[in-house]
mmCIF file of C-alpha atoms and ligand atoms in Angstrom:
data_model
loop_
_atom_site.group_PDB
_atom_site.id
_atom_site.type_symbol
_atom_site.label_atom_id
_atom_site.label_comp_id
_atom_site.label_asym_id
_atom_site.label_seq_id
_atom_site.Cartn_x
_atom_site.Cartn_y
_atom_site.Cartn_z
ATOM 1 C CA MET A 1 44.916 -224.524 44.258
ATOM 2 C CA LYS A 2 41.575 -225.735 45.654
ATOM 3 C CA PRO A 3 39.026 -224.103 43.359
ATOM 4 C CA THR A 4 35.566 -222.924 44.272
ATOM 5 C CA ILE A 5 33.266 -224.835 41.945
ATOM 6 C CA LEU A 6 29.818 -223.781 40.808
ATOM 7 C CA LEU A 7 27.848 -226.845 39.677
ATOM 8 C CA THR A 8 24.505 -226.643 37.868
ATOM 9 C CA GLY A 9 22.053 -229.496 37.335
ATOM 10 C CA LYS A 10 22.839 -231.326 40.579
ATOM 11 C CA SER A 11 19.500 -233.182 40.524
ATOM 12 C CA GLY A 12 20.203 -234.706 37.091
ATOM 13 C CA GLN A 13 21.802 -238.043 36.192
ATOM 14 C CA LEU A 14 25.249 -236.596 35.592
ATOM 15 C CA GLY A 15 24.943 -233.616 37.963
ATOM 16 C CA SER A 16 24.193 -235.796 40.980
ATOM 17 C CA GLU A 17 27.283 -237.935 40.292
ATOM 18 C CA LEU A 18 29.414 -234.807 39.904
ATOM 19 C CA ASP A 19 27.969 -233.405 43.119
ATOM 20 C CA ARG A 20 29.210 -236.559 44.867
ATOM 21 C CA LEU A 21 32.707 -236.532 43.298
ATOM 22 C CA LEU A 22 33.715 -232.892 42.793
ATOM 23 C CA PRO A 23 34.279 -232.217 46.526
ATOM 24 C CA LYS A 24 37.541 -234.191 45.999
ATOM 25 C CA LEU A 25 38.727 -231.172 44.058
ATOM 26 C CA GLY A 26 37.318 -228.116 45.813
ATOM 27 C CA GLU A 27 34.393 -226.464 47.529
ATOM 28 C CA VAL A 28 31.242 -227.204 45.550
ATOM 29 C CA ILE A 29 28.340 -224.785 45.439
ATOM 30 C CA ALA A 30 25.439 -226.458 43.698
ATOM 31 C CA PRO A 31 22.247 -224.402 43.511
ATOM 32 C CA ASP A 32 19.140 -226.224 42.375
ATOM 33 C CA ARG A 33 16.902 -224.981 39.601
ATOM 34 C CA LYS A 34 14.838 -222.767 41.905
ATOM 35 C CA ASP A 35 17.989 -220.884 42.978
ATOM 36 C CA LEU A 36 19.594 -220.795 39.535
ATOM 37 C CA ASP A 37 17.256 -221.132 36.591
ATOM 38 C CA LEU A 38 19.272 -220.994 33.366
ATOM 39 C CA ARG A 39 16.401 -219.119 31.706
ATOM 40 C CA GLU A 40 17.002 -216.142 34.005
ATOM 41 C CA PRO A 41 20.020 -214.094 32.829
ATOM 42 C CA GLU A 42 20.063 -211.811 35.865
ATOM 43 C CA LYS A 43 20.173 -214.812 38.240
ATOM 44 C CA ILE A 44 23.111 -216.216 36.298
ATOM 45 C CA ARG A 45 25.024 -212.934 36.495
ATOM 46 C CA GLN A 46 24.195 -212.492 40.182
ATOM 47 C CA ILE A 47 25.271 -215.965 41.275
ATOM 48 C CA MET A 48 28.504 -215.740 39.291
ATOM 49 C CA ARG A 49 29.276 -212.418 40.961
ATOM 50 C CA ASP A 50 28.413 -213.772 44.425
ATOM 51 C CA VAL A 51 30.228 -217.113 44.202
ATOM 52 C CA LYS A 52 33.166 -216.018 41.991
ATOM 53 C CA PRO A 53 33.973 -219.619 41.047
ATOM 54 C CA GLN A 54 37.302 -220.623 39.535
ATOM 55 C CA LEU A 55 35.520 -223.562 37.936
ATOM 56 C CA LEU A 56 32.009 -223.750 36.573
ATOM 57 C CA VAL A 57 30.557 -227.174 35.721
ATOM 58 C CA ASN A 58 27.333 -227.024 33.748
ATOM 59 C CA ALA A 59 25.488 -230.338 34.004
ATOM 60 C CA ALA A 60 22.085 -228.666 33.573
ATOM 61 C CA ALA A 61 20.284 -229.036 30.275
ATOM 62 C CA TYR A 62 16.938 -229.395 28.582
ATOM 63 C CA THR A 63 17.185 -233.107 27.730
ATOM 64 C CA ALA A 64 13.639 -234.106 26.680
ATOM 65 C CA VAL A 65 14.362 -234.761 22.997
ATOM 66 C CA ASP A 66 10.765 -235.163 21.809
ATOM 67 C CA THR A 67 9.337 -232.320 23.889
ATOM 68 C CA ALA A 68 12.034 -229.959 22.611
ATOM 69 C CA GLU A 69 10.413 -230.042 19.152
ATOM 70 C CA THR A 70 7.373 -228.163 20.427
ATOM 71 C CA ASP A 71 9.100 -226.262 23.243
ATOM 72 C CA GLN A 72 12.021 -224.801 21.319
ATOM 73 C CA ALA A 73 12.102 -221.480 23.157
ATOM 74 C CA ASN A 74 12.753 -223.159 26.504
ATOM 75 C CA ALA A 75 15.192 -225.665 25.000
ATOM 76 C CA LEU A 76 17.131 -222.815 23.384
ATOM 77 C CA ALA A 77 17.132 -220.730 26.561
ATOM 78 C CA ILE A 78 18.450 -223.613 28.692
ATOM 79 C CA ASN A 79 20.787 -225.303 26.189
ATOM 80 C CA ALA A 80 22.198 -222.273 24.385
ATOM 81 C CA GLU A 81 21.433 -218.884 25.912
ATOM 82 C CA GLY A 82 22.111 -219.932 29.545
ATOM 83 C CA PRO A 83 25.451 -221.581 28.654
ATOM 84 C CA ARG A 84 26.385 -218.488 26.581
ATOM 85 C CA LEU A 85 25.891 -216.270 29.635
ATOM 86 C CA LEU A 86 27.721 -218.713 31.910
ATOM 87 C CA ALA A 87 30.648 -218.601 29.483
ATOM 88 C CA LEU A 88 30.673 -214.798 29.251
ATOM 89 C CA GLU A 89 30.632 -214.529 33.047
ATOM 90 C CA ALA A 90 33.349 -217.196 33.293
ATOM 91 C CA LYS A 91 35.471 -215.185 30.862
ATOM 92 C CA LYS A 92 35.079 -212.037 33.008
ATOM 93 C CA LEU A 93 36.179 -213.937 36.124
ATOM 94 C CA GLY A 94 38.974 -215.843 34.405
ATOM 95 C CA ALA A 95 37.149 -219.053 35.373
ATOM 96 C CA MET A 96 37.019 -222.271 33.415
ATOM 97 C CA LEU A 97 33.724 -223.680 32.116
ATOM 98 C CA VAL A 98 33.083 -227.396 31.757
ATOM 99 C CA HIS A 99 30.013 -228.142 29.652
ATOM 100 C CA PHE A 100 28.391 -231.281 28.230
ATOM 101 C CA SER A 101 26.973 -231.762 24.770
ATOM 102 C CA THR A 102 25.597 -234.572 22.690
ATOM 103 C CA ASP A 103 26.084 -237.056 19.850
ATOM 104 C CA TYR A 104 22.812 -235.618 18.459
ATOM 105 C CA VAL A 105 24.746 -232.692 16.953
ATOM 106 C CA PHE A 106 25.506 -235.175 14.129
ATOM 107 C CA ASP A 107 23.081 -236.447 11.491
ATOM 108 C CA GLY A 108 24.209 -240.083 11.660
ATOM 109 C CA SER A 109 25.056 -240.430 7.975
ATOM 110 C CA LYS A 110 28.676 -241.427 8.686
ATOM 111 C CA LYS A 111 29.658 -245.089 8.882
ATOM 112 C CA ALA A 112 32.685 -244.697 11.160
ATOM 113 C CA PRO A 113 33.008 -243.005 14.580
ATOM 114 C CA TYR A 114 32.556 -239.235 14.444
ATOM 115 C CA VAL A 115 35.582 -237.099 15.290
ATOM 116 C CA GLU A 116 35.403 -233.601 16.763
ATOM 117 C CA THR A 117 36.167 -231.940 13.431
ATOM 118 C CA ASP A 118 33.330 -233.666 11.545
ATOM 119 C CA PRO A 119 30.720 -231.115 10.485
ATOM 120 C CA PRO A 120 27.683 -231.172 12.761
ATOM 121 C CA ASN A 121 24.221 -231.332 11.241
ATOM 122 C CA PRO A 122 21.584 -231.938 13.927
ATOM 123 C CA LEU A 123 18.363 -233.655 12.885
ATOM 124 C CA ASN A 124 16.225 -232.335 15.730
ATOM 125 C CA ALA A 125 15.582 -229.263 17.875
ATOM 126 C CA TYR A 126 17.387 -230.691 20.897
ATOM 127 C CA GLY A 127 20.541 -231.225 18.805
ATOM 128 C CA ARG A 128 20.275 -227.747 17.262
ATOM 129 C CA THR A 129 19.969 -226.064 20.685
ATOM 130 C CA LYS A 130 22.892 -228.080 22.081
ATOM 131 C CA LEU A 131 25.024 -227.159 19.064
ATOM 132 C CA ALA A 132 24.116 -223.491 19.522
ATOM 133 C CA GLY A 133 25.254 -223.783 23.170
ATOM 134 C CA GLU A 134 28.600 -225.277 22.101
ATOM 135 C CA GLN A 135 29.162 -222.521 19.566
ATOM 136 C CA ALA A 136 28.324 -219.774 22.043
ATOM 137 C CA ILE A 137 30.832 -221.187 24.526
ATOM 138 C CA ARG A 138 33.562 -221.452 21.878
ATOM 139 C CA ASP A 139 32.838 -217.871 20.763
ATOM 140 C CA SER A 140 32.945 -216.502 24.340
ATOM 141 C CA GLY A 141 36.728 -216.722 24.647
ATOM 142 C CA ALA A 142 36.392 -218.401 28.081
ATOM 143 C CA ALA A 143 38.663 -221.323 28.969
ATOM 144 C CA HIS A 144 36.388 -224.281 28.393
ATOM 145 C CA LEU A 145 36.040 -228.013 28.017
ATOM 146 C CA ILE A 146 33.020 -229.231 26.070
ATOM 147 C CA PHE A 147 32.487 -232.956 26.443
ATOM 148 C CA ARG A 148 30.131 -234.518 23.903
ATOM 149 C CA THR A 149 28.653 -237.703 25.253
ATOM 150 C CA SER A 150 25.876 -240.141 24.295
ATOM 151 C CA TRP A 151 23.003 -242.345 25.491
ATOM 152 C CA VAL A 152 23.489 -241.363 29.150
ATOM 153 C CA TYR A 153 21.935 -243.521 31.851
ATOM 154 C CA ALA A 154 22.205 -243.952 35.610
ATOM 155 C CA THR A 155 20.601 -245.924 38.406
ATOM 156 C CA HIS A 156 18.419 -242.890 39.068
ATOM 157 C CA GLY A 157 16.661 -240.269 36.966
ATOM 158 C CA ARG A 158 15.003 -240.733 33.570
ATOM 159 C CA ASN A 159 16.694 -243.097 31.193
ATOM 160 C CA PHE A 160 16.566 -246.188 28.995
ATOM 161 C CA LEU A 161 17.937 -248.551 31.684
ATOM 162 C CA LEU A 162 15.146 -247.766 34.137
ATOM 163 C CA THR A 163 12.475 -247.692 31.416
ATOM 164 C CA ILE A 164 13.465 -251.191 30.209
ATOM 165 C CA LEU A 165 13.444 -252.559 33.756
ATOM 166 C CA ARG A 166 9.987 -251.137 34.370
ATOM 167 C CA LEU A 167 8.599 -252.396 31.048
ATOM 168 C CA ALA A 168 10.056 -255.842 31.768
ATOM 169 C CA THR A 169 7.874 -256.058 34.879
ATOM 170 C CA GLU A 170 4.755 -255.114 32.876
ATOM 171 C CA ARG A 171 5.036 -256.905 29.496
ATOM 172 C CA GLU A 172 6.057 -260.350 28.266
ATOM 173 C CA GLU A 173 7.260 -258.959 24.934
ATOM 174 C CA LEU A 174 9.323 -255.812 24.360
ATOM 175 C CA LYS A 175 9.830 -254.240 20.933
ATOM 176 C CA ILE A 176 13.011 -252.192 20.835
ATOM 177 C CA VAL A 177 14.631 -250.154 18.056
ATOM 178 C CA GLY A 178 17.412 -252.196 16.473
ATOM 179 C CA ASP A 179 18.665 -249.879 13.740
ATOM 180 C CA GLN A 180 20.176 -247.025 15.759
ATOM 181 C CA VAL A 181 23.816 -247.465 16.760
ATOM 182 C CA GLY A 182 25.533 -245.611 19.604
ATOM 183 C CA ALA A 183 27.448 -245.945 22.864
ATOM 184 C CA PRO A 184 25.440 -246.125 26.120
ATOM 185 C CA THR A 185 27.406 -244.192 28.718
ATOM 186 C CA CYS A 186 26.914 -244.438 32.470
ATOM 187 C CA ALA A 187 26.705 -241.086 34.275
ATOM 188 C CA SER A 188 28.959 -242.290 37.093
ATOM 189 C CA ASP A 189 31.781 -243.195 34.658
ATOM 190 C CA LEU A 190 31.366 -239.848 32.924
ATOM 191 C CA ALA A 191 31.496 -237.993 36.236
ATOM 192 C CA ALA A 192 34.508 -239.995 37.448
ATOM 193 C CA ALA A 193 36.470 -239.300 34.256
ATOM 194 C CA THR A 194 35.537 -235.603 34.307
ATOM 195 C CA THR A 195 36.507 -235.223 37.955
ATOM 196 C CA GLY A 196 39.798 -237.060 37.388
ATOM 197 C CA MET A 197 40.735 -234.723 34.548
ATOM 198 C CA LEU A 198 39.800 -231.640 36.548
ATOM 199 C CA VAL A 199 41.831 -232.828 39.539
ATOM 200 C CA ASP A 200 44.836 -233.220 37.212
ATOM 201 C CA ILE A 201 44.299 -229.809 35.660
ATOM 202 C CA PHE A 202 43.883 -227.978 38.956
ATOM 203 C CA THR A 203 46.349 -229.822 41.136
ATOM 204 C CA SER A 204 49.224 -230.953 38.953
ATOM 205 C CA ALA A 205 51.998 -228.411 38.717
ATOM 206 C CA LYS A 206 53.487 -230.461 35.890
ATOM 207 C CA SER A 207 50.222 -230.777 34.026
ATOM 208 C CA GLN A 208 50.885 -230.906 30.293
ATOM 209 C CA PHE A 209 47.419 -229.718 29.535
ATOM 210 C CA THR A 210 47.053 -226.589 31.592
ATOM 211 C CA LEU A 211 44.341 -224.404 30.214
ATOM 212 C CA PRO A 212 43.716 -222.514 28.009
ATOM 213 C CA GLU A 213 45.877 -224.733 25.751
ATOM 214 C CA ALA A 214 43.600 -227.731 26.265
ATOM 215 C CA SER A 215 40.417 -225.656 25.831
ATOM 216 C CA GLY A 216 38.195 -227.246 23.268
ATOM 217 C CA THR A 217 35.650 -229.878 22.354
ATOM 218 C CA TYR A 218 36.188 -233.541 23.175
ATOM 219 C CA HIS A 219 34.156 -236.694 22.673
ATOM 220 C CA MET A 220 33.700 -238.695 25.885
ATOM 221 C CA THR A 221 31.573 -241.831 25.708
ATOM 222 C CA ALA A 222 31.802 -245.469 26.688
ATOM 223 C CA THR A 223 34.093 -247.517 24.461
ATOM 224 C CA GLY A 224 32.382 -249.774 21.910
ATOM 225 C CA GLN A 225 29.022 -249.527 20.220
ATOM 226 C CA THR A 226 25.633 -251.216 20.244
ATOM 227 C CA THR A 227 21.966 -250.761 19.334
ATOM 228 C CA TRP A 228 19.057 -249.980 21.665
ATOM 229 C CA TYR A 229 17.862 -253.562 21.028
ATOM 230 C CA GLU A 230 21.187 -255.135 22.086
ATOM 231 C CA PHE A 231 21.418 -252.750 25.018
ATOM 232 C CA ALA A 232 17.945 -253.796 26.213
ATOM 233 C CA ASN A 233 18.960 -257.468 25.996
ATOM 234 C CA ALA A 234 22.138 -256.770 27.965
ATOM 235 C CA ILE A 235 20.155 -254.886 30.629
ATOM 236 C CA LEU A 236 17.746 -257.789 31.083
ATOM 237 C CA ALA A 237 20.570 -260.340 31.194
ATOM 238 C CA GLU A 238 22.341 -258.323 33.900
ATOM 239 C CA ALA A 239 19.101 -257.794 35.823
ATOM 240 C CA ARG A 240 18.401 -261.537 35.873
ATOM 241 C CA ARG A 241 21.917 -262.237 37.159
ATOM 242 C CA ALA A 242 21.873 -259.453 39.750
ATOM 243 C CA SER A 243 20.745 -259.724 43.313
ATOM 244 C CA GLN A 244 17.107 -258.551 43.270
ATOM 245 C CA ASP A 245 17.553 -256.745 46.567
ATOM 246 C CA LEU A 246 20.027 -254.225 45.103
ATOM 247 C CA PRO A 247 18.416 -251.018 46.388
ATOM 248 C CA TRP A 248 18.247 -249.211 43.034
ATOM 249 C CA LEU A 249 17.082 -252.329 41.155
ATOM 250 C CA ALA A 250 14.365 -253.056 43.717
ATOM 251 C CA SER A 251 13.289 -249.439 43.373
ATOM 252 C CA ALA A 252 13.309 -249.609 39.538
ATOM 253 C CA THR A 253 11.175 -252.763 39.440
ATOM 254 C CA LYS A 254 9.150 -251.829 42.527
ATOM 255 C CA GLY A 255 10.111 -255.300 43.765
ATOM 256 C CA ARG A 256 8.059 -256.988 40.997
ATOM 257 C CA PRO A 257 9.430 -259.940 39.002
ATOM 258 C CA LEU A 258 10.757 -259.493 35.453
ATOM 259 C CA ILE A 259 8.149 -261.151 33.226
ATOM 260 C CA ALA A 260 9.566 -260.145 29.803
ATOM 261 C CA ARG A 261 10.323 -263.332 27.834
ATOM 262 C CA ARG A 262 10.992 -261.918 24.353
ATOM 263 C CA VAL A 263 12.779 -258.826 23.059
ATOM 264 C CA LEU A 264 12.138 -258.128 19.380
ATOM 265 C CA PRO A 265 14.133 -255.691 17.245
ATOM 266 C CA ILE A 266 12.044 -253.174 15.325
ATOM 267 C CA SER A 267 12.996 -250.371 12.950
ATOM 268 C CA THR A 268 13.029 -246.689 13.853
ATOM 269 C CA GLU A 269 10.187 -246.255 11.379
ATOM 270 C CA GLU A 270 8.040 -248.872 13.136
ATOM 271 C CA PHE A 271 8.678 -247.239 16.534
ATOM 272 C CA ARG A 272 7.108 -244.011 15.220
ATOM 273 C CA LEU A 273 8.754 -241.459 17.483
ATOM 274 C CA PRO A 274 7.823 -237.895 16.557
ATOM 275 C CA THR A 275 11.450 -236.761 16.392
ATOM 276 C CA ARG A 276 14.260 -237.748 14.020
ATOM 277 C CA ARG A 277 17.361 -239.268 15.595
ATOM 278 C CA PRO A 278 20.732 -240.149 14.024
ATOM 279 C CA ALA A 279 20.941 -243.788 12.855
ATOM 280 C CA TYR A 280 24.635 -243.874 13.760
ATOM 281 C CA SER A 281 26.123 -241.647 16.455
ATOM 282 C CA VAL A 282 29.230 -243.416 17.684
ATOM 283 C CA LEU A 283 31.863 -240.861 18.729
ATOM 284 C CA SER A 284 35.615 -241.400 18.478
ATOM 285 C CA ASN A 285 37.274 -240.737 21.836
ATOM 286 C CA ALA A 286 40.797 -240.626 20.379
ATOM 287 C CA ARG A 287 41.285 -236.901 21.015
ATOM 288 C CA LEU A 288 40.376 -237.316 24.704
ATOM 289 C CA MET A 289 42.900 -240.146 24.984
ATOM 290 C CA GLN A 290 45.637 -238.224 23.164
ATOM 291 C CA THR A 291 45.155 -235.038 25.194
ATOM 292 C CA PHE A 292 44.263 -236.284 28.668
ATOM 293 C CA GLY A 293 45.184 -239.991 28.579
ATOM 294 C CA VAL A 294 41.580 -240.824 29.479
ATOM 295 C CA THR A 295 39.441 -243.689 28.153
ATOM 296 C CA LEU A 296 36.086 -244.729 29.555
ATOM 297 C CA PRO A 297 35.349 -248.451 30.022
ATOM 298 C CA ASP A 298 33.473 -250.451 27.406
ATOM 299 C CA TRP A 299 29.670 -250.011 27.537
ATOM 300 C CA ARG A 300 29.138 -253.600 28.770
ATOM 301 C CA THR A 301 31.588 -253.115 31.642
ATOM 302 C CA GLN A 302 29.857 -249.863 32.593
ATOM 303 C CA LEU A 303 26.514 -251.656 32.642
ATOM 304 C CA GLN A 304 27.915 -254.510 34.741
ATOM 305 C CA ASN A 305 29.333 -251.965 37.195
ATOM 306 C CA CYS A 306 25.873 -250.436 37.553
ATOM 307 C CA PHE A 307 24.483 -253.809 38.531
ATOM 308 C CA SER A 308 27.051 -254.147 41.271
ATOM 309 C CA SER A 309 26.363 -250.661 42.648
ATOM 310 C CA LYS A 310 24.763 -250.909 46.054
ATOM 311 C CA ARG A 311 23.999 -247.215 46.213
ATOM 312 C CA ILE A 312 20.558 -246.130 47.372
ATOM 313 C CA PRO A 313 18.839 -244.246 44.521
ATOM 314 C CA ALA A 314 19.227 -240.469 44.916
ATOM 315 C CA ASN A 315 15.912 -239.760 43.210
ATOM 316 C CA PRO A 316 13.151 -242.323 42.759
ATOM 317 C CA PRO A 317 13.255 -243.643 39.172
ATOM 318 C CA SER A 318 10.875 -241.957 36.805
ATOM 319 C CA VAL A 319 8.812 -243.814 34.242
ATOM 320 C CA VAL A 320 9.491 -241.351 31.440
ATOM 321 C CA SER A 321 12.519 -241.702 29.216
ATOM 322 C CA SER A 322 14.152 -238.407 28.233
ATOM 323 C CA CYS A 323 17.282 -237.767 26.214
ATOM 324 C CA GLU A 324 19.148 -240.922 25.188
HETATM 325 N N1 NAP B 401 20.705 -238.007 28.885
HETATM 326 C C1 NAP B 401 21.325 -238.332 27.752
HETATM 327 O O1 NAP B 401 21.055 -239.380 27.154
HETATM 328 C C2 NAP B 401 22.387 -237.440 27.174
HETATM 329 C C3 NAP B 401 23.004 -237.797 25.961
HETATM 330 C C4 NAP B 401 23.989 -236.969 25.427
HETATM 331 C C5 NAP B 401 24.349 -235.827 26.101
HETATM 332 N N2 NAP B 401 23.723 -235.491 27.258
HETATM 333 C C6 NAP B 401 24.096 -234.243 27.920
HETATM 334 O O2 NAP B 401 24.673 -234.582 29.181
HETATM 335 C C7 NAP B 401 24.373 -233.554 30.131
HETATM 336 C C8 NAP B 401 23.736 -234.160 31.369
HETATM 337 O O3 NAP B 401 22.510 -234.804 30.996
HETATM 338 P P1 NAP B 401 21.629 -235.613 32.054
HETATM 339 O O4 NAP B 401 21.103 -236.803 31.347
HETATM 340 O O5 NAP B 401 22.371 -235.763 33.321
HETATM 341 O O6 NAP B 401 20.417 -234.587 32.251
HETATM 342 P P2 NAP B 401 19.152 -234.735 33.202
HETATM 343 O O7 NAP B 401 19.242 -235.971 34.030
HETATM 344 O O8 NAP B 401 17.944 -234.515 32.363
HETATM 345 O O9 NAP B 401 19.321 -233.500 34.189
HETATM 346 C C9 NAP B 401 19.164 -232.197 33.729
HETATM 347 C C10 NAP B 401 19.456 -231.251 34.863
HETATM 348 O O10 NAP B 401 19.260 -229.919 34.367
HETATM 349 C C11 NAP B 401 18.444 -229.213 35.285
HETATM 350 N N3 NAP B 401 17.689 -228.179 34.592
HETATM 351 C C12 NAP B 401 16.728 -228.334 33.658
HETATM 352 N N4 NAP B 401 16.227 -227.135 33.316
HETATM 353 C C13 NAP B 401 16.896 -226.210 34.055
HETATM 354 C C14 NAP B 401 16.834 -224.793 34.151
HETATM 355 N N5 NAP B 401 15.957 -224.068 33.454
HETATM 356 N N6 NAP B 401 17.690 -224.170 34.985
HETATM 357 C C15 NAP B 401 18.565 -224.884 35.735
HETATM 358 N N7 NAP B 401 18.663 -226.226 35.701
HETATM 359 C C16 NAP B 401 17.831 -226.874 34.862
HETATM 360 C C17 NAP B 401 17.514 -230.279 35.847
HETATM 361 O O11 NAP B 401 16.921 -229.788 37.036
HETATM 362 P P3 NAP B 401 15.464 -230.323 37.524
HETATM 363 O O12 NAP B 401 15.727 -231.655 38.156
HETATM 364 O O13 NAP B 401 15.020 -229.282 38.467
HETATM 365 O O14 NAP B 401 14.634 -230.441 36.288
HETATM 366 C C18 NAP B 401 18.522 -231.410 36.079
HETATM 367 O O15 NAP B 401 19.239 -231.188 37.254
HETATM 368 C C19 NAP B 401 23.480 -232.554 29.382
HETATM 369 O O16 NAP B 401 24.272 -231.520 28.886
HETATM 370 C C20 NAP B 401 22.918 -233.362 28.230
HETATM 371 O O17 NAP B 401 22.555 -232.539 27.126
HETATM 372 C C21 NAP B 401 22.768 -236.284 27.827
#
């Protein structure tokens, strides 16, 4: 069966990669925010009735972690209420909903990778709204896959990779948080793994994980773990090795040389961000492997792959870092 797929968030880091890959599986209808704003319940109901998708992939989200603290109504509408309505409409149509959530549902007090059954305890508004979205989807009764991921970056959009590259053209010394541990995950690897699983689910007659049996919450991040400090060092090492005329790299640095000579680790406290973040948010991907046979590459390999990507940036890089 070739499903009709409704994709939200196609301008985002993950959404744009899914928009590129999902046509392998079916016909993709991907309205932008002006045609489907997740804060508008009637628009959600209308588009679901018009498109009647068999598969709904929600890559839209409110991802500005710091801004969410003072803009909780919008964050809640986009991260929880919109997904709740998508799920209820999906249930009515018998469609399946794929949704993405975050490592920030956890408080970071654990010392070993979090598993799906660990109790969530978000430290910030973004994490609370994302957790509320997960719960609403689980409660809806719709067939669903919720993939919790972490520290997402891409060669386009707003992210740590592009922020570090820009700062490295402006400053000789960078001070980067060295006491938060997580798994940087490249949006293209996330999209490729998601699309691969969906192709198996929708096209394999022998699929062992036909829904709704496989409905549930899964962790899906790069393998391995690091700190923001180590990640910044790895980014700069790759950037120095890479060909400077890579289109996305040239766009990220605006063609200027990297002048950063020193990267210093600092504590979360010294960095003085307004919002609390988990000190440790590594997620165990064992359940994803056991159920779907899927593992994402190690974070270093994902980063190296980025630096060999010759793709022209979809959106010009932004200077603001959002969700990590
Ligand atoms: N980024 C991370 O570090 C990170 C970490 C863990 C989990 N995640 C999760 O991974 C998923 C993808 O994140 P991402 O980094 O790809 O996000 P992103 O780059 O910030 O993109 C967000 C997308 O959502 C759209 N959007 C925002 N508000 C909307 C609204 N009211 N109605 C409809 N669309 C709206 C945006 O459209 P516009 O372009 O029009 O604003 C954009 O297409 C999200 O569920 C996120 O919570 C991300």
